[in-house]
CSV table of C-alpha atoms and ligand atoms in Angstrom, one decimal:
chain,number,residue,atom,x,y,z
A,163,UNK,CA,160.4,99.3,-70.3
A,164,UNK,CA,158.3,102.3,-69.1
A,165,UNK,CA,160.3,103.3,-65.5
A,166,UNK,CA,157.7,104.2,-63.6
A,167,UNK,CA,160.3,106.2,-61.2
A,168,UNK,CA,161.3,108.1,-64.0
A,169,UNK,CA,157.7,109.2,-65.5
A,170,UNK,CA,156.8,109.7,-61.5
A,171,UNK,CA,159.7,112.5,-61.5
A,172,UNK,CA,159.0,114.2,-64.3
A,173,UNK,CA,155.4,114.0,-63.7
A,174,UNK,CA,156.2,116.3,-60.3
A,175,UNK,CA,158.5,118.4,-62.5
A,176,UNK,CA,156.6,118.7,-65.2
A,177,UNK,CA,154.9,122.5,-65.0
A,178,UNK,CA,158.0,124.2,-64.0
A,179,UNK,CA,160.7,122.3,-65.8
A,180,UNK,CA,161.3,125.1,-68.5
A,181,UNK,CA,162.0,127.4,-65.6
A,182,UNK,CA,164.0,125.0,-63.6
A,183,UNK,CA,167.5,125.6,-65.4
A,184,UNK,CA,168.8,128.1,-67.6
A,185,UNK,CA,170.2,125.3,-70.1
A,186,UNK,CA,166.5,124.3,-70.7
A,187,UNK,CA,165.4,126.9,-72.7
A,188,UNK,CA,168.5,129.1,-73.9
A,189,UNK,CA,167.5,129.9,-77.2
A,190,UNK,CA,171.3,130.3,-78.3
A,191,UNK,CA,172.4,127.2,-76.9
A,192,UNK,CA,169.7,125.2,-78.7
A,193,UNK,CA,170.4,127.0,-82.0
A,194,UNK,CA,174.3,125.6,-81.5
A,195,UNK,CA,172.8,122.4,-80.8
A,196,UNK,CA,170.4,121.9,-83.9
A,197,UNK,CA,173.0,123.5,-86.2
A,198,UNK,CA,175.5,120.8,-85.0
A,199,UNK,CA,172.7,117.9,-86.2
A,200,UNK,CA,173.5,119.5,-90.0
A,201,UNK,CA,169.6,118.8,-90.9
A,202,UNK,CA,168.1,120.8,-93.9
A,203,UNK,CA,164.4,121.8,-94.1
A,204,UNK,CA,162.1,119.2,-95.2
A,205,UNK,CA,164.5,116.7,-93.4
A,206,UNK,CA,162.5,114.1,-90.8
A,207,UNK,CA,164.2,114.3,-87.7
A,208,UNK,CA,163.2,112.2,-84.1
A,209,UNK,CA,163.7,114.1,-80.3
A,210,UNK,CA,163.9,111.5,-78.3
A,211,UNK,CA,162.9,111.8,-74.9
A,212,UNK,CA,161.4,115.2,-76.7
A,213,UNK,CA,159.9,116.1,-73.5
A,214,UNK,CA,158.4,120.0,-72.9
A,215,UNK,CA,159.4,120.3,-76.6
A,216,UNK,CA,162.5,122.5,-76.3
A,217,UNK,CA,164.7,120.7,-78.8
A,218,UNK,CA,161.5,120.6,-81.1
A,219,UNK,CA,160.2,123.8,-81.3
A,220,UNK,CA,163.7,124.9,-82.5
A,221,UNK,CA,164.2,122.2,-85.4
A,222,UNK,CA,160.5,123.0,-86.2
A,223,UNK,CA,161.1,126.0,-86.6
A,224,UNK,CA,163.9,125.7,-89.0
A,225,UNK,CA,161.3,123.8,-91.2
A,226,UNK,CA,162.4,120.0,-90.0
A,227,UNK,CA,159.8,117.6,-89.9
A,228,UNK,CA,160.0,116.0,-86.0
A,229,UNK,CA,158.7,113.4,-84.9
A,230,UNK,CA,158.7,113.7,-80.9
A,231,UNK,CA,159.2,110.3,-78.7
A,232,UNK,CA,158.4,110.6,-75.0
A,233,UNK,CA,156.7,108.5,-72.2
A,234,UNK,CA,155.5,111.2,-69.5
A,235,UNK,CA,152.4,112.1,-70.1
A,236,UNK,CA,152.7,115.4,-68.3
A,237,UNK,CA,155.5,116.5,-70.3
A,238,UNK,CA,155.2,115.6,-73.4
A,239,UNK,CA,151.0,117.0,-73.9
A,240,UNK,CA,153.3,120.3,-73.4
A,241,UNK,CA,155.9,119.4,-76.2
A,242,UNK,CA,153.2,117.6,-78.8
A,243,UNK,CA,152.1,120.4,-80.5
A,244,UNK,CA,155.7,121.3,-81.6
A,245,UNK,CA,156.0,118.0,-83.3
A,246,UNK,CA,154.2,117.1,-86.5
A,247,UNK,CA,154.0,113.3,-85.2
A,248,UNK,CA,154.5,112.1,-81.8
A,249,UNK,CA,155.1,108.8,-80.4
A,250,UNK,CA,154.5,107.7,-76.7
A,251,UNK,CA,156.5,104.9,-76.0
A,252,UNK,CA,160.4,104.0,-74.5
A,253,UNK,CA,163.3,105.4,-76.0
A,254,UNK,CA,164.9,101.6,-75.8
A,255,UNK,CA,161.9,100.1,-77.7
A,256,UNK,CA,160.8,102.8,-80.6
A,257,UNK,CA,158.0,101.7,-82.0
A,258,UNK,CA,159.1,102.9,-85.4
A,259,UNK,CA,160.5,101.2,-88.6
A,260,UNK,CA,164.2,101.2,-89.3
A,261,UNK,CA,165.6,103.6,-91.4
A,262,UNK,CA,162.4,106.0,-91.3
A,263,UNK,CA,164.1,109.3,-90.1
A,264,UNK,CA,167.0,111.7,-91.8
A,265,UNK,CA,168.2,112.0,-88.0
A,266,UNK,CA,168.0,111.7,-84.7
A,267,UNK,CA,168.8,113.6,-81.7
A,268,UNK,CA,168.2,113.3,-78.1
A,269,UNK,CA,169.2,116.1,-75.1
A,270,UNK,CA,169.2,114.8,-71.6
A,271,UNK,CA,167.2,111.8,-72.1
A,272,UNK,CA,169.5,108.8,-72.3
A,273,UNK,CA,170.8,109.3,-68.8
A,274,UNK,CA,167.4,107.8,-67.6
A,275,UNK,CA,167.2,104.8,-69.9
A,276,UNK,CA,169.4,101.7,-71.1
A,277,UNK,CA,171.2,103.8,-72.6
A,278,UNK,CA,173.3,101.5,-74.9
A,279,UNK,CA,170.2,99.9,-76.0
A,280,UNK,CA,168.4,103.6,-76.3
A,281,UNK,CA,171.2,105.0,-78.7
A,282,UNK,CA,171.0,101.8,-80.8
A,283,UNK,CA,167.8,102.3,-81.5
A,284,UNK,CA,168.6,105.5,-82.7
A,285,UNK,CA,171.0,104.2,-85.1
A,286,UNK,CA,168.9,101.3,-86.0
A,287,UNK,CA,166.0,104.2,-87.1
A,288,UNK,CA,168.2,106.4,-88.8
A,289,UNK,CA,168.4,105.7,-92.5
A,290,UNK,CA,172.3,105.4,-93.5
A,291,UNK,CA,174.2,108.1,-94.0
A,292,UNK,CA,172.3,110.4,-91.3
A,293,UNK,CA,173.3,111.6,-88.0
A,294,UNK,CA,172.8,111.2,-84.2
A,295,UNK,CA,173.3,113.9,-81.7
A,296,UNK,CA,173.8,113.3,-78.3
A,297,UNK,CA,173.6,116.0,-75.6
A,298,UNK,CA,174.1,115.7,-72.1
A,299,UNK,CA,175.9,117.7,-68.9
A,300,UNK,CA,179.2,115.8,-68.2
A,301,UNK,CA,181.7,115.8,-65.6
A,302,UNK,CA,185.0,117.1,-66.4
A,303,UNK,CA,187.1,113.7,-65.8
A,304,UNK,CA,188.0,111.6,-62.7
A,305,UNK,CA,188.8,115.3,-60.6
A,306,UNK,CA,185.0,116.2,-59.9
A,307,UNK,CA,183.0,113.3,-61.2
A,308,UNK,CA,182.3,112.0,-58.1
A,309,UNK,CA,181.5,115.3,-56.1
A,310,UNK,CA,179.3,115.8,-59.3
A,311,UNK,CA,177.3,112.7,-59.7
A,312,UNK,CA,177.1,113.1,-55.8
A,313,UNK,CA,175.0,116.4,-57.1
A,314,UNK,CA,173.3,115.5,-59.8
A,315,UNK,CA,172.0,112.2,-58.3
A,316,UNK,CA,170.6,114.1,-55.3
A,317,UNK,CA,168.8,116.6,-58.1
A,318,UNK,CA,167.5,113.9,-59.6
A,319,UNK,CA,166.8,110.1,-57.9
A,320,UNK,CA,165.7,108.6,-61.1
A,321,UNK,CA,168.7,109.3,-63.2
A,322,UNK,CA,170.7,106.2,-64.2
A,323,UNK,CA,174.0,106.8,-65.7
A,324,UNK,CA,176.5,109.6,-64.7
A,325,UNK,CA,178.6,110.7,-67.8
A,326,UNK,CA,182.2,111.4,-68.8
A,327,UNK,CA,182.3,113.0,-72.2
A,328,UNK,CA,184.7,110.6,-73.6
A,329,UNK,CA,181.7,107.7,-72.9
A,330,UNK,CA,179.2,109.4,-75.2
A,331,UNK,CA,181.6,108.9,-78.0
A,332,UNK,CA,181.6,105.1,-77.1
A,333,UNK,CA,177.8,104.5,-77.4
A,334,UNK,CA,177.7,106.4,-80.6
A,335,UNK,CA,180.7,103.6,-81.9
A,336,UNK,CA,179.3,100.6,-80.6
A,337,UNK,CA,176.2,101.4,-81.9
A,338,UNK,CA,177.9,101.6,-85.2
A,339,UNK,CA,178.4,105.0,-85.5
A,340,UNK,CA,181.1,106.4,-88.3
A,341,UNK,CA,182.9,109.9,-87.7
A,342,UNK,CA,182.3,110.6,-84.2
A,343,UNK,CA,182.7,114.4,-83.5
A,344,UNK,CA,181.8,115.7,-80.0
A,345,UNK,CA,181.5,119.4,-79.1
A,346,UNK,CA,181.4,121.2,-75.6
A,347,UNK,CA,179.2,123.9,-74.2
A,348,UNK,CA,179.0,126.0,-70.8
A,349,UNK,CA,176.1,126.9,-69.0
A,350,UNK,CA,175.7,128.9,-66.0
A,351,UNK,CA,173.1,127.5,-63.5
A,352,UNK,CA,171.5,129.7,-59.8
A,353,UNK,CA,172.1,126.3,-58.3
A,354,UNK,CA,169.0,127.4,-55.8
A,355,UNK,CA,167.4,127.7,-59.2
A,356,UNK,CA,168.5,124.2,-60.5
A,357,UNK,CA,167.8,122.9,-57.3
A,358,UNK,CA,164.0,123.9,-57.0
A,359,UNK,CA,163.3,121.1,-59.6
A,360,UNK,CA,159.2,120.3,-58.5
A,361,UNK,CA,160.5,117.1,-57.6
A,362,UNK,CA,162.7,116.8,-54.8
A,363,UNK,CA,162.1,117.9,-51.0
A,364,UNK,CA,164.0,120.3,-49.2
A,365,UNK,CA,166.2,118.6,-47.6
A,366,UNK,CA,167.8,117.4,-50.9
A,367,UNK,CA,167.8,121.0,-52.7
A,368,UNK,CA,169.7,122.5,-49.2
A,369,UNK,CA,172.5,118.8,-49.3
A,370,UNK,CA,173.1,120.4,-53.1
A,371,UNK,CA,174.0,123.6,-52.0
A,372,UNK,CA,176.1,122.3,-48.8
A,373,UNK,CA,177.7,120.0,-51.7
A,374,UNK,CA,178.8,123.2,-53.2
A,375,UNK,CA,179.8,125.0,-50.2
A,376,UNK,CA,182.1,122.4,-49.3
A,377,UNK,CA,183.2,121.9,-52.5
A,378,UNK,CA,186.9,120.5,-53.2
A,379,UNK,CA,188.8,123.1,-54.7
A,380,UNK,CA,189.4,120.9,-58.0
A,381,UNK,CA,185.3,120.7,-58.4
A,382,UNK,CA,185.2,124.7,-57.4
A,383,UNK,CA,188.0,125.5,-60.5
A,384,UNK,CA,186.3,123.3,-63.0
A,385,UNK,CA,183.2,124.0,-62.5
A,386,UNK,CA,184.1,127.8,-62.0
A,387,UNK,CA,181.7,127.9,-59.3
A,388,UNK,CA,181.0,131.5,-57.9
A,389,UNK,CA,179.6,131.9,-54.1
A,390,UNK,CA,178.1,135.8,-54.0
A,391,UNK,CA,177.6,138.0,-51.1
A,392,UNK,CA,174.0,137.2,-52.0
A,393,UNK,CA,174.5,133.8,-51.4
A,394,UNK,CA,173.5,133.1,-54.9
A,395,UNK,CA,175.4,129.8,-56.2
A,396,UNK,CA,176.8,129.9,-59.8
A,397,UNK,CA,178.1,126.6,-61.3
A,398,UNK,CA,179.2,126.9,-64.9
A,399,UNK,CA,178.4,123.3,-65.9
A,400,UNK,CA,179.9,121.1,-69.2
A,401,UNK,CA,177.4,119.9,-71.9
A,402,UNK,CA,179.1,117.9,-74.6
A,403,UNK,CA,177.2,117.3,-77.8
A,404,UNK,CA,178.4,114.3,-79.5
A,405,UNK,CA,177.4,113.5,-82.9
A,406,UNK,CA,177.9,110.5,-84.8
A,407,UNK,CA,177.2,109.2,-88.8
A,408,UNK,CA,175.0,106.3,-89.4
B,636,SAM,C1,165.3,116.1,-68.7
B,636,SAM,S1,163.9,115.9,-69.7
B,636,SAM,C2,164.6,116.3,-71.3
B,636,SAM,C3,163.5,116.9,-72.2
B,636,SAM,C4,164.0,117.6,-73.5
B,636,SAM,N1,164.8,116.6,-74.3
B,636,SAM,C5,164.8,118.8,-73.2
B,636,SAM,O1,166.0,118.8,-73.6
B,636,SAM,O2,164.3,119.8,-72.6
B,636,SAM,C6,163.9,114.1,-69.8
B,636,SAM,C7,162.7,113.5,-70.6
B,636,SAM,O3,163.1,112.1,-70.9
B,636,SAM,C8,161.9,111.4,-70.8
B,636,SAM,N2,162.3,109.9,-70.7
B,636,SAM,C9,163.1,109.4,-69.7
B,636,SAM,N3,163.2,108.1,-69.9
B,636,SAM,C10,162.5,107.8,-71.0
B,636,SAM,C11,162.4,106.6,-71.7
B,636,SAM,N4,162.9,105.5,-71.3
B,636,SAM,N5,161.6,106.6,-72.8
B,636,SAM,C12,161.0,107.8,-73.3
B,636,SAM,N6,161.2,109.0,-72.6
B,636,SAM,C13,161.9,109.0,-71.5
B,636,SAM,C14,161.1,112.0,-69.7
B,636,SAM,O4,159.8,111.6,-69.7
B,636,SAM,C15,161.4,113.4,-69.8
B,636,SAM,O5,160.4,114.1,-70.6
């Protein structure tokens, strides 16, 4: 279960990856995000794939009680802290009881694991009634998915699945999810920025920006990608945040 790909990445990325997008650490997109999850204070609440702790530190420090749930080492002795428990295991084989947490939410984690099997579990250790939040950075439909997955599987070798926003809804349902909701969100990325990741050689950061450059116009209007004078890159990418009743 442990992908040793995966943890090898986010080893490399690990000291700069709160710098290495904007999306990581904007305070007022994570508010939106942990408002969305509905979770009152006192409320036990698991971050899967909890990571540097962003999602944590937020829910935290609204008073939830996380539980964090990681398997890189280098990411998640950054993160622990922020949790008052922490797990290191695989997000498609929690070592935790079913029914043990008021909610559960996960933000660009899934896309590395079974992901099915990952959201599941979720469900399976949610007690009934609570809800799972889902957030990850989607393509906009069949006009620049394949430009984008082009993109983000150069960013990031170990990824595994590519989404569509309409597909996060379908995990949450065949997991058993009730009441499906799902939100969107913008974020504007320095694409040098975003490409710098720690983890990837050169030669894959500059094919991202020639990816851009050449960009189909359909990709450049959905993406509302800017090209300065600078040369600075600006790529206003989709998050959706789907949320689903146990
Ligand atoms: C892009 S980071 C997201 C961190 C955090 N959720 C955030 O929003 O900033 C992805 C995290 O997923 C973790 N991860 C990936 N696959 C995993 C798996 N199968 N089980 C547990 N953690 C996993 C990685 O170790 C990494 O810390």
């Amino acid at each position: 279960m442990i992908q040793q790909d995966v943890r090898e990445h986010f080893s490399a990325r690990a000291e700069r990856y709160d710098r290495s997008s904007h999306w990581c650490g904007d305070r007022a997109f994570l508010e939106r995000i942990v408002d969305r999850l509905g979770a009152s204070a006192g409320y036990r609440v698991l971050d899967v794939a909890c990571g540097t702790g962003q999602v944590s530190r937020v829910m935290s420090e609204r008073g939830l009680r996380v539980l964090g749930l990681d398997f890189t080492e280098a990411m998640f002795r950054q993160g622990r802290e922020l949790t008052e428990f922490f797990v290191a295991g695989s997000g498609e084989a929690m070592p935790l009881a079913g029914d043990s947490v008021d909610a559960a939410i996960e933000r660009q984690g899934i896309q590395f694991m079974d992901d099915q099997r990952a959201v599941s579990e979720m469900v399976r250790v949610t007690k009934p009634g609570g809800r799972v939040c889902l957030v990850q950075l989607c393509a906009f439909g069949a006009e620049d998915e394949r430009e984008y997955f082009e993109i983000l599987r150069l960013r990031n070798p170990a990824r595994r699945n590519f989404y569509r926003v309409e597909r996060l809804g379908e995990l949450l349902e065949n997991a058993g999810c009730a009441k499906v909701e799902i939100h969107s969100e913008r974020s504007s990325e320095d694409v040098e920025v975003w490409a710098d990741n720690g983890a990837i050689q050169s030669e894959s950061q500059k094919a991202i920006e020639s990816c851009y450059r050449s960009a189909s116009e359909p990709f450049r209007r959905l993406h509302e990608v800017e090209i300065r004078d600078d040369g600075t890159i600006l790529d206003r990418m989709l998050f959706a945040i789907a949320i689903g009743v146990c």
